Tab-separated table of C-alpha atoms and ligand atoms in Angstrom:
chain	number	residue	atom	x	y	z
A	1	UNK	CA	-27.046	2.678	-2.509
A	2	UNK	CA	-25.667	4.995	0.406
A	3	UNK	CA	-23.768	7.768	-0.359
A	4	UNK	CA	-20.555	8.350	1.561
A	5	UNK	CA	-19.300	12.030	1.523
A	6	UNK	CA	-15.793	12.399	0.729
A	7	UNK	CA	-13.130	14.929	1.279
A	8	UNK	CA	-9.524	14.694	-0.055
A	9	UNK	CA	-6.597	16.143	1.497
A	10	UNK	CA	-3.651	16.251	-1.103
A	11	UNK	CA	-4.641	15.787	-4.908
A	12	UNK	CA	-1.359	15.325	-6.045
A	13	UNK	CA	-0.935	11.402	-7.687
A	14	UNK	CA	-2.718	9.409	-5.559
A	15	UNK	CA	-5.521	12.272	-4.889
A	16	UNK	CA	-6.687	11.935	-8.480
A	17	UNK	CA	-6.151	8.347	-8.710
A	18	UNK	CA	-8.838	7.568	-5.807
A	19	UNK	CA	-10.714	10.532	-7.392
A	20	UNK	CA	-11.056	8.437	-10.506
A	21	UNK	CA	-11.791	5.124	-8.994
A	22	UNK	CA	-14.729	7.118	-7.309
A	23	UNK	CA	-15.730	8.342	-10.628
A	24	UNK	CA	-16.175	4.709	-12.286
A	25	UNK	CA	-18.249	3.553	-9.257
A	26	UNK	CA	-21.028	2.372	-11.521
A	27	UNK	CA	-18.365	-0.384	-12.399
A	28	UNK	CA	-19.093	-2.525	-9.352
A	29	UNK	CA	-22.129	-4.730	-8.886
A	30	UNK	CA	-22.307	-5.913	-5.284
A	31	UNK	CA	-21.698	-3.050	-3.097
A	32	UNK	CA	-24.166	-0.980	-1.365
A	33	UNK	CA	-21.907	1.896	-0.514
A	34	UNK	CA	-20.768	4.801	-3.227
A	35	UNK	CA	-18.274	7.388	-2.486
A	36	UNK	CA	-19.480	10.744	-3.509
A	37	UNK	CA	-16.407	13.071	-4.008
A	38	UNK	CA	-17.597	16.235	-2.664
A	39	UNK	CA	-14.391	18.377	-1.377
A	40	UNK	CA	-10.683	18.519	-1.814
A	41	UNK	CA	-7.600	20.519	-0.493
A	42	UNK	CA	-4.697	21.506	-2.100
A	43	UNK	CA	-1.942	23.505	-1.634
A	44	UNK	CA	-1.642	23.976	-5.247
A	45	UNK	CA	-5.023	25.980	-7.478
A	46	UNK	CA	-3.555	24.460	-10.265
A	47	UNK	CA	-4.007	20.938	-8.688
A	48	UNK	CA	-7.786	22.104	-7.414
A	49	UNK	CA	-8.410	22.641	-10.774
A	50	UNK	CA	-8.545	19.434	-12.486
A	51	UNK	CA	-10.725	18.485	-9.929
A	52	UNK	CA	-13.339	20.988	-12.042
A	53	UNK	CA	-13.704	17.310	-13.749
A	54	UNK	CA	-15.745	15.761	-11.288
A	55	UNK	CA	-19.382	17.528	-10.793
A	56	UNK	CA	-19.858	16.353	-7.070
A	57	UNK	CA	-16.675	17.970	-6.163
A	58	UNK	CA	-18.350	21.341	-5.211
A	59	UNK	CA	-15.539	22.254	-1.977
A	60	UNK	CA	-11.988	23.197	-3.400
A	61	UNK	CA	-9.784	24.738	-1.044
A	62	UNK	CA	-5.864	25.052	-0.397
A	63	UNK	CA	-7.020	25.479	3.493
A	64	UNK	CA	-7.473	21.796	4.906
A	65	UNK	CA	-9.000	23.322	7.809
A	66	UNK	CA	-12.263	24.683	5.561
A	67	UNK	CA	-12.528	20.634	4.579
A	68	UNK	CA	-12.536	19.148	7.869
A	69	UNK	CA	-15.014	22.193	8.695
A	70	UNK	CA	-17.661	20.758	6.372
A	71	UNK	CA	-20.205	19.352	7.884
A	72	UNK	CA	-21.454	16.678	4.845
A	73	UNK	CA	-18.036	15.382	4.485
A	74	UNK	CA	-18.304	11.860	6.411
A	75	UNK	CA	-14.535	10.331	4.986
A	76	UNK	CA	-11.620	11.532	4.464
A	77	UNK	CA	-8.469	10.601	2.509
A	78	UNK	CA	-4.896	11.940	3.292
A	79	UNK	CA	-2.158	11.713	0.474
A	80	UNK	CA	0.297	14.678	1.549
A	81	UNK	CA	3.970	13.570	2.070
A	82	UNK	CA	4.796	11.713	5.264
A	83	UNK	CA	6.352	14.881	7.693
A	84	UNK	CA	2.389	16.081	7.805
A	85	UNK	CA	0.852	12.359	8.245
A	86	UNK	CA	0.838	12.727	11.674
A	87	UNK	CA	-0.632	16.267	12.069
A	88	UNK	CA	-3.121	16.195	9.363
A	89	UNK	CA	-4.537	12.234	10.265
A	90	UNK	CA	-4.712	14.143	13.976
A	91	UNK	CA	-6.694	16.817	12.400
A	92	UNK	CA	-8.855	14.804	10.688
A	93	UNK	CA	-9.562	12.506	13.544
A	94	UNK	CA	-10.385	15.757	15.748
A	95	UNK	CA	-13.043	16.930	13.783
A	96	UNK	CA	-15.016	13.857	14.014
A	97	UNK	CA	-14.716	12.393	10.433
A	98	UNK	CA	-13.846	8.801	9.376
A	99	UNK	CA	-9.863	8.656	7.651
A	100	UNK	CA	-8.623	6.492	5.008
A	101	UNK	CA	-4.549	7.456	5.492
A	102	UNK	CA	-1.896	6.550	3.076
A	103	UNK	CA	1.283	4.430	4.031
A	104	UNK	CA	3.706	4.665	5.946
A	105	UNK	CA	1.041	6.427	8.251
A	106	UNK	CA	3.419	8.451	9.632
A	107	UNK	CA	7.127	9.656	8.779
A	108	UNK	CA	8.419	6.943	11.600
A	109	UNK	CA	7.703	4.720	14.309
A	110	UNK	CA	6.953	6.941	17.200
A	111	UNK	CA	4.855	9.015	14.644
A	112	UNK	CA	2.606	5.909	14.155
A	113	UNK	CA	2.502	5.156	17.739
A	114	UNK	CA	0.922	8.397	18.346
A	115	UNK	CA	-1.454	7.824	15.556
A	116	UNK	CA	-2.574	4.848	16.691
A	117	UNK	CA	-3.079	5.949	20.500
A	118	UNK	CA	-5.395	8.467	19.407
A	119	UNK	CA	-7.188	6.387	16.239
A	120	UNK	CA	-8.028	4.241	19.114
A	121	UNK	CA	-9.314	7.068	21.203
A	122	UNK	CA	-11.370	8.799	18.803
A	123	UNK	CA	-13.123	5.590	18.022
A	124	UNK	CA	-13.545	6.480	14.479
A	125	UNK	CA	-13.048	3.804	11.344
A	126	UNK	CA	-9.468	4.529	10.377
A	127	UNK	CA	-7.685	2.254	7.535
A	128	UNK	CA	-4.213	2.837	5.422
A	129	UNK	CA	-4.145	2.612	2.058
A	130	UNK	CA	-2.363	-0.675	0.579
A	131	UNK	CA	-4.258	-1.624	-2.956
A	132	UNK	CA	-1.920	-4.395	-4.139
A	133	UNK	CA	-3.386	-7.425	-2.200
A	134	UNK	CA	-6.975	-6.735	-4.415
A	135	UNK	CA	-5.249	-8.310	-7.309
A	136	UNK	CA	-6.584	-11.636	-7.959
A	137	UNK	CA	-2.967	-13.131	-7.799
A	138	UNK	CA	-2.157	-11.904	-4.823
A	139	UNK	CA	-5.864	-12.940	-3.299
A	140	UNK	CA	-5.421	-16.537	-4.140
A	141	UNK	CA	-1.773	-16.520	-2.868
A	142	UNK	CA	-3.430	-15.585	0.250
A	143	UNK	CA	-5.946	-17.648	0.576
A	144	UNK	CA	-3.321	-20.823	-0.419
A	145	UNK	CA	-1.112	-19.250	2.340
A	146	UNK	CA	-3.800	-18.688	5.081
A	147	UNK	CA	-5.475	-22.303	4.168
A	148	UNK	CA	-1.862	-23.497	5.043
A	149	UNK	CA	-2.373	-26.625	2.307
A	150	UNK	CA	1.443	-26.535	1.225
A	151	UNK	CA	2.713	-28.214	3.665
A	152	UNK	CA	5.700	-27.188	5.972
A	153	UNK	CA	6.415	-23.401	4.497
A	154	UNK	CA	9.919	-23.756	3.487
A	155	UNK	CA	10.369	-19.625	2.159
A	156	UNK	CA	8.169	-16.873	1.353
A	157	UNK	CA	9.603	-13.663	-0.787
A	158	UNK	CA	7.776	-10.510	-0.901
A	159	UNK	CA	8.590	-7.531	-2.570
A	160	UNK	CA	7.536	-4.221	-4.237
A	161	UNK	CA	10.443	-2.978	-7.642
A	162	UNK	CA	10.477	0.217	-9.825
A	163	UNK	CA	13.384	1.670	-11.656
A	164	UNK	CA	12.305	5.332	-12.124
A	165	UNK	CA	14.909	6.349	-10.452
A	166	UNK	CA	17.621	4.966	-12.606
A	167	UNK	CA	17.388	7.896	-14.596
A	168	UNK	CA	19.501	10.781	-12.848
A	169	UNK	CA	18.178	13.016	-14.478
A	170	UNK	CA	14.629	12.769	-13.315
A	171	UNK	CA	13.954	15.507	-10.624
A	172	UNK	CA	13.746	15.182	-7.047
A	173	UNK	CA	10.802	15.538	-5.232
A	174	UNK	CA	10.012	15.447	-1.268
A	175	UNK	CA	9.995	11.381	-1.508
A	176	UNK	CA	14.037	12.007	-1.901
A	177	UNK	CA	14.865	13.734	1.380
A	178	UNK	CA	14.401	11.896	4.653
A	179	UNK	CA	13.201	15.940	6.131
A	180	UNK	CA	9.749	14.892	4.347
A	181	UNK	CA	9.852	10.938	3.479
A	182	UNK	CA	11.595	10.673	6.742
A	183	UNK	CA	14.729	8.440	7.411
A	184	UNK	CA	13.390	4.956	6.116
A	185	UNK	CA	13.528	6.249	2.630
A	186	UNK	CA	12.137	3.501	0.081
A	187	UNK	CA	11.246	1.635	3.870
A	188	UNK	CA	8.378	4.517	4.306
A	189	UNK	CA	8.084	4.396	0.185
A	190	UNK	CA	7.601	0.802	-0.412
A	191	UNK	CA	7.911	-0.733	2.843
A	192	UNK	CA	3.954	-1.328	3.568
A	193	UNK	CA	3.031	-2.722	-0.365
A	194	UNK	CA	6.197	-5.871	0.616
A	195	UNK	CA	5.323	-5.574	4.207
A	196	UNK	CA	0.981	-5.828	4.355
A	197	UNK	CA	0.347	-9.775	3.026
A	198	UNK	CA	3.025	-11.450	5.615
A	199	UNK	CA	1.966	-9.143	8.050
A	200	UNK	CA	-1.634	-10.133	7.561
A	201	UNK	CA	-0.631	-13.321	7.603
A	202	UNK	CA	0.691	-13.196	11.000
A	203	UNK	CA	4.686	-13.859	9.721
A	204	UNK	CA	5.850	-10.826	11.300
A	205	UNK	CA	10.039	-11.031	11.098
A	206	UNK	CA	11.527	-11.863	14.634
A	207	UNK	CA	15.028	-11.133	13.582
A	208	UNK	CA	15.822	-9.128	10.795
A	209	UNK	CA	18.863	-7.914	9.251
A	210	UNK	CA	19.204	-5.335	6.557
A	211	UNK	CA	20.747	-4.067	3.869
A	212	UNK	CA	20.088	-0.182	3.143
A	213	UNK	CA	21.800	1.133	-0.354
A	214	UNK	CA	21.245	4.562	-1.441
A	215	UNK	CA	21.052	5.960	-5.152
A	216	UNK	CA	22.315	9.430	-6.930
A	217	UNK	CA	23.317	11.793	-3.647
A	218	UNK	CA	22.288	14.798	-5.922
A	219	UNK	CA	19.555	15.458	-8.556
A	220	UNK	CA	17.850	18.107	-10.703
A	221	UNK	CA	15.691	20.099	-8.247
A	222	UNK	CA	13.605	20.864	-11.533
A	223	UNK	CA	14.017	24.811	-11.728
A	224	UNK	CA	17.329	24.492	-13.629
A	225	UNK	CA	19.688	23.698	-10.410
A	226	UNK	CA	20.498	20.593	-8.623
A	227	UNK	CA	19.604	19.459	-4.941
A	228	UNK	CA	20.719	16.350	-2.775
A	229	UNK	CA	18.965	13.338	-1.720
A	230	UNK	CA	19.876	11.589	1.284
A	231	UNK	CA	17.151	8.777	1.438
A	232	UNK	CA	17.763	4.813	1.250
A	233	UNK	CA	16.516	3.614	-2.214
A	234	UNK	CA	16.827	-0.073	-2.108
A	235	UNK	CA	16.207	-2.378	1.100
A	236	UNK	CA	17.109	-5.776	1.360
A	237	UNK	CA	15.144	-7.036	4.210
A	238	UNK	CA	16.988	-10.787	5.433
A	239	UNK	CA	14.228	-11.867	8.171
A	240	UNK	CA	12.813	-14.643	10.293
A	241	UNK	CA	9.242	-15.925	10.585
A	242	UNK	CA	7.447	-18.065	12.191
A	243	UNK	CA	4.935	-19.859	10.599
A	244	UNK	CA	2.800	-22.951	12.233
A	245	UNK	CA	5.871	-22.862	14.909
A	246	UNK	CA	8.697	-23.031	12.470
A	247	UNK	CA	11.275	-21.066	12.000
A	248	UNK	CA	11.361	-19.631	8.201
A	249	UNK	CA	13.103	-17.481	5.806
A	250	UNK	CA	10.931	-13.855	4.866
A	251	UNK	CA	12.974	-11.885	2.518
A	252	UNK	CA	11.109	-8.164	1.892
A	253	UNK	CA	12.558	-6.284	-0.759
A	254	UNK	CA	12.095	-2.626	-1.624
A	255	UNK	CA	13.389	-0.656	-4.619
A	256	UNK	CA	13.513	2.485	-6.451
A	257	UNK	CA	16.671	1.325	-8.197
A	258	UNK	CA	15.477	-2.480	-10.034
A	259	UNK	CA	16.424	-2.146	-13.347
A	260	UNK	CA	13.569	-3.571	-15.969
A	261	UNK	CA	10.921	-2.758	-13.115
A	262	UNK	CA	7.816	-0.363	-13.087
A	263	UNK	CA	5.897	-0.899	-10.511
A	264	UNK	CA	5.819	-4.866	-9.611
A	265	UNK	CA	4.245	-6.194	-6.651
A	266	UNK	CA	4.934	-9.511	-6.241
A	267	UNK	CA	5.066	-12.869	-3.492
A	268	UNK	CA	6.290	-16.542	-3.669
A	269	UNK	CA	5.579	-18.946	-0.748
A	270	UNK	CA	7.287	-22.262	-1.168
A	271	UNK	CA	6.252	-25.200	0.904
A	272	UNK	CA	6.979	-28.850	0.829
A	273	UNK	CA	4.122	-30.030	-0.622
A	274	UNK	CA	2.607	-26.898	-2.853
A	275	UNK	CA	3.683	-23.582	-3.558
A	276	UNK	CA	2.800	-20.024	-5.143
A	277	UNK	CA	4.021	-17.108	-7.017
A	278	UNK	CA	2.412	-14.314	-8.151
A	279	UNK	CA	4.262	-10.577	-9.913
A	280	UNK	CA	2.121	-7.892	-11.101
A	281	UNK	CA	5.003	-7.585	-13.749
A	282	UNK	CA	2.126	-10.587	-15.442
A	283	UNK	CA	-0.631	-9.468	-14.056
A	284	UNK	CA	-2.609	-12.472	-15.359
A	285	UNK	CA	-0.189	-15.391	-14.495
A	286	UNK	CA	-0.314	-17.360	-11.686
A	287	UNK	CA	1.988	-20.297	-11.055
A	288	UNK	CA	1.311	-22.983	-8.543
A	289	UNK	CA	3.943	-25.475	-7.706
A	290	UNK	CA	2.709	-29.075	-6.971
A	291	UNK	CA	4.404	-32.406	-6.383
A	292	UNK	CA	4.082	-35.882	-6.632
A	293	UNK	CA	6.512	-38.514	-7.672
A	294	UNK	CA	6.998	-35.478	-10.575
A	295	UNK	CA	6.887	-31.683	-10.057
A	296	UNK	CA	4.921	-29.123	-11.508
A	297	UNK	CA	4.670	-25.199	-12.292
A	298	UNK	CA	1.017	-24.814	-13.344
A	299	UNK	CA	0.344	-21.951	-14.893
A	300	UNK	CA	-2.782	-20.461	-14.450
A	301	UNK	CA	-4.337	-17.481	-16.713
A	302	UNK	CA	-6.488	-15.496	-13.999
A	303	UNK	CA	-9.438	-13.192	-15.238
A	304	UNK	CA	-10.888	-10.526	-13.544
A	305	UNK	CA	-11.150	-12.498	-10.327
A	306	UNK	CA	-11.098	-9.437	-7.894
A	307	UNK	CA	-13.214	-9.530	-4.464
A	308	UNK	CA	-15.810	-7.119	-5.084
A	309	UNK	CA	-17.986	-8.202	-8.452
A	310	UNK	CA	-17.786	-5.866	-11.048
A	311	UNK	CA	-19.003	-5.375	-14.847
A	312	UNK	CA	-16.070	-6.325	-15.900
A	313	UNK	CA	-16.015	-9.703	-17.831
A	314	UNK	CA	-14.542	-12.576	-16.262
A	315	UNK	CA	-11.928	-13.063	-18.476
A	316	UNK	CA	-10.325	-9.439	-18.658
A	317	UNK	CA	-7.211	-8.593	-16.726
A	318	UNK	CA	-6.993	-6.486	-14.075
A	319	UNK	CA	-4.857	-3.574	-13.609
A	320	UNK	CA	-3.770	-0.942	-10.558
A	321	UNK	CA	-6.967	1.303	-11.423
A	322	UNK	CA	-8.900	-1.913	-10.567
A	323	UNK	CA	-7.127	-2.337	-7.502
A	324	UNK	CA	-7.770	0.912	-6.276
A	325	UNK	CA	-11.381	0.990	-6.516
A	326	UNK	CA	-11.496	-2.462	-4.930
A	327	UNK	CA	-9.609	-1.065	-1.898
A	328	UNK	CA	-12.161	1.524	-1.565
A	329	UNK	CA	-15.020	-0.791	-1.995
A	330	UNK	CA	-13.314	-3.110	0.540
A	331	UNK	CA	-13.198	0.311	3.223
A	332	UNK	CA	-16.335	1.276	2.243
A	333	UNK	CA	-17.883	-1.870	3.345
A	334	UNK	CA	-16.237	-2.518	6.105
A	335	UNK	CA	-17.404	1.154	7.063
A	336	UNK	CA	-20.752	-0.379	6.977
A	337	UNK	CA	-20.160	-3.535	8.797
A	338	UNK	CA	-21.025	-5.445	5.392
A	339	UNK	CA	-17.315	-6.892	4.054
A	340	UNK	CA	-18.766	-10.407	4.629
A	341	UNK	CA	-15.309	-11.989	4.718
A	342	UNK	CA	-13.727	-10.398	2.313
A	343	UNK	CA	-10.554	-9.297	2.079
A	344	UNK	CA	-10.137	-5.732	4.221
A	345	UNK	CA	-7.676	-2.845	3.866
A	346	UNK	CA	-4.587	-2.438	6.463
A	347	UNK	CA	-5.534	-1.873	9.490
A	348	UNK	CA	-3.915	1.408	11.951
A	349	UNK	CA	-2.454	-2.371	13.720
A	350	UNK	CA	-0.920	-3.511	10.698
A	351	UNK	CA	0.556	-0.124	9.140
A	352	UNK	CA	2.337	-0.299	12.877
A	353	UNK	CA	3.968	-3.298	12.577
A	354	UNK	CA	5.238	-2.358	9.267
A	355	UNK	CA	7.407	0.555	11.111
A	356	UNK	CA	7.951	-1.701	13.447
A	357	UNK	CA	10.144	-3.418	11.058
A	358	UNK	CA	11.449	-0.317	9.133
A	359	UNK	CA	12.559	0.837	12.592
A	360	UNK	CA	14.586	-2.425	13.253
A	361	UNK	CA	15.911	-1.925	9.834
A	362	UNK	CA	17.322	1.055	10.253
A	363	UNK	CA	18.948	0.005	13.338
A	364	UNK	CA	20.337	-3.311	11.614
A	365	UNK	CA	21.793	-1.522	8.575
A	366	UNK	CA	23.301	1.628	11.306
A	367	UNK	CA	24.878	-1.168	13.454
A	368	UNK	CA	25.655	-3.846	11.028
A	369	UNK	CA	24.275	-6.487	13.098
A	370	UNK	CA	20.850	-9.018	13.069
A	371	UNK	CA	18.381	-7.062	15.587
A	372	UNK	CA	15.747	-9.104	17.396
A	373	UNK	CA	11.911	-7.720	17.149
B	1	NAD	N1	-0.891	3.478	-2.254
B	1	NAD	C1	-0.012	3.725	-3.208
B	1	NAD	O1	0.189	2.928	-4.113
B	1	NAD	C2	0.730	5.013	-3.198
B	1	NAD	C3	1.439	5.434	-4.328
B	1	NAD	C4	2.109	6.666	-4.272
B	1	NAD	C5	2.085	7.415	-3.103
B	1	NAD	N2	1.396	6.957	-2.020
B	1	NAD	C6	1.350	7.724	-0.766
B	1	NAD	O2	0.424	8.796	-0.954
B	1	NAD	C7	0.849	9.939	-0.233
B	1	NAD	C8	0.993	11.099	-1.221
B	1	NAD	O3	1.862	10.713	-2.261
B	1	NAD	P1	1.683	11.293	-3.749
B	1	NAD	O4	2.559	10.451	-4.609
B	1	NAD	O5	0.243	11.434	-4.078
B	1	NAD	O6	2.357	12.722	-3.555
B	1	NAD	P2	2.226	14.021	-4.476
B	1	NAD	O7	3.429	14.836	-4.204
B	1	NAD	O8	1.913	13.636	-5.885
B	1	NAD	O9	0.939	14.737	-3.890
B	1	NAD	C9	0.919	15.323	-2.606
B	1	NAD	C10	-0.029	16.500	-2.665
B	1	NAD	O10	-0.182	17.015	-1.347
B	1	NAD	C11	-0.330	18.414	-1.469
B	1	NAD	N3	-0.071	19.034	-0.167
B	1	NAD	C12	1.110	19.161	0.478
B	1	NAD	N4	0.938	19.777	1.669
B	1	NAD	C13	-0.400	20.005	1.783
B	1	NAD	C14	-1.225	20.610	2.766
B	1	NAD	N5	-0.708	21.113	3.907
B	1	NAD	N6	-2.545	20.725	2.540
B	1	NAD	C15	-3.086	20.227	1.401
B	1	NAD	N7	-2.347	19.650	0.424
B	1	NAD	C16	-1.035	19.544	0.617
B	1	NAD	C17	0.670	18.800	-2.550
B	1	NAD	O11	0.393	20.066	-3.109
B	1	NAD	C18	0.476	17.645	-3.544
B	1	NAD	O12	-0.478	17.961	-4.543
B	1	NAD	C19	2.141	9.531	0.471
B	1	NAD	O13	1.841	9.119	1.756
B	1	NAD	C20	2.658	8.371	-0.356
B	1	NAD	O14	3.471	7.467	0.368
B	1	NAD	C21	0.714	5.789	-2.055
């Protein structure tokens, strides 16, 4: 097994969440790569401090700079908010260390341009976090898709729903103001988890248009006043495709505000002669449509199904935990040149095309019209 040093920049949510995928390692049987937490940076102590839980994690620092300055650190993993995704993926890249980014990679499109130029530059193995593919579902509904065995696709949905924001009076935090998640909102929030299977698939939309809605204008600011919000919450994303030369409906749909939701992931691809539909909102469930001179909704009870074999018995479910560490396993691997196949994370191409579509989004919903891509 080779270690892989990592550093973390940001250990807010999604810091700790990778931290603990890291720490479970031991769960997966076919890899030949193990991250090895060994730094972090936080603005916060309070934040460095529950990273006293993991033993490896010997560098904690609120200066980034010290991180990128250590010499064993080979990865490293940015999840700050998106106005320093550009300047902190730079940094990273300029001191000669591999980067695993989080979405949107960058606050907008000319941000991710600028990104990309120099990823491509540097030469160093850059991918964007995007863990909901590594569900089982959502693999087989890509490899039905990608086989292209249900016939003429007639309309593919795919879509990411939570509803935490429902509740007014939850505080605001920088993903509510478009000065830090930047103008696209839930586009920047959301955008890559609908955007990253159709994109993979090569159904990029060639004519989009949208419709932006925004939630509460003002919230708590959580020291006992109140402070406005000005991003888009929901996005209703009305596309074209083209899939095996036909023209075909992509709907993408993003939302803070989806009442009943948590966090569900989820994609339907109809065809004429098959089709599929996976939610994470049942994360064992997949249906399968088939037809003969009857039609069918076969429901299938997945187990633990995921692309990297793990420990885990075959007929457990798997959950966003899971996911994670299968992302990692998946960068990890293709770090080494061994993913064999198997399904890899987004690459510095794909997160791209994603603001390429948030961009044309916010230009549909600010002039009201259906803009061409
Ligand atoms: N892949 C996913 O499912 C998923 C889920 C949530 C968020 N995200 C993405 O992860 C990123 C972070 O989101 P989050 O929810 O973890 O945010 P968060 O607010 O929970 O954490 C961000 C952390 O960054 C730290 N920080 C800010 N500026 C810093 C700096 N200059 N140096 C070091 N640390 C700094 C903050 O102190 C905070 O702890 C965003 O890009 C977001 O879109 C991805």
């Amino acid at each position: 097994m080779k270690d892989i040093h990592i550093g973390i920049i940001g250990g807010g949510l999604m810091g700790r969440e990778m931290a603990s995928a890291f720490a479970r390692w031991c769960a997966l049987t076919d890899v030949t790569a193990r991250p090895v937490l060994t730094a972090v940076a936080d603005l916060n102590p309070a934040t460095l401090a529950w990273f006293d839980c993991i033993p490896s994690c010997v560098q904690k620092t609120t200066e980034y700079k010290e991180l990128l300055a250590n010499p064993l650190i080979d990865v490293v993993y940015v999840a700050v908010p998106h106005n320093l995704h550009e300047k902190l993926y730079l940094d990273v890249l300029a001191a000669g260390k591999d980067l695993f980014a989080e979405k949107p990679f960058g606050i907008d499109l000319d941000s991710a341009r600028r990104i990309v130029a120099e990823t491509k530059a540097s030469g160093r193995f850059v991918r964007c976090s995007s863990e909901m593919p590594f569900f089982p579902g959502a693999q087989r509904a890509f490899e039905i898709a990608r086989k292209g065995t249900i016939g003429r696709v007639l309309e593919v949905v795919s879509g990411f729903h939570h509803s935490s924001d429902l509740d007014p009076t939850k505080a605001a935090n920088w993903k509510r103001l478009n000065a830090t998640c930047g103008e696209g909102g839930v586009l920047n929030d959301l955008g890559m988890h609908a955007c990253h299977l159709p994109v993979r698939l090569g159904w990029k939309p060639t004519r989009l248009f949208a419709q932006l809605q925004k939630g509460y204008a003002q919230r708590p600011d959580g020291k006992g006043g109140q402070t406005a919000c000005d991003t888009w919450d929901n996005a209703l994303l009305h596309t074209w495709t083209t899939v095996a030369g036909d023209a075909v409906p992509l709907r993408l749909e993003m939302k803070r505000l989806a009442p009943g939701a948590t966090n569900t992931w989820f994609i339907e691809i109809l065809g004429t002669q098959g089709g599929v539909r996976y939610s994470t909102a049942e994360p064992k469930t997949l249906w399968l449509f088939e037809r003969d001179k009857e039609q069918w909704w076969k429901r299938t009870e997945l187990g633990f199904g995921t692309p990297f074999k793990t420990v885990t018995g075959g007929i457990f479910e798997p959950g966003f935990p899971d996911v994670i560490q299968q992302m990692w396993a998946a960068y990890l691997m293709e770090r080494e040149g061994l993913l064999d196949g198997r399904f890899g994370c987004a690459t510095p191409e794909e997160a791209l095309a994603t603001h390429e579509i948030f961009a044309a989004a916010l230009e549909s919903q600010r002039a009201g019209t259906v803009v061409t891509l």
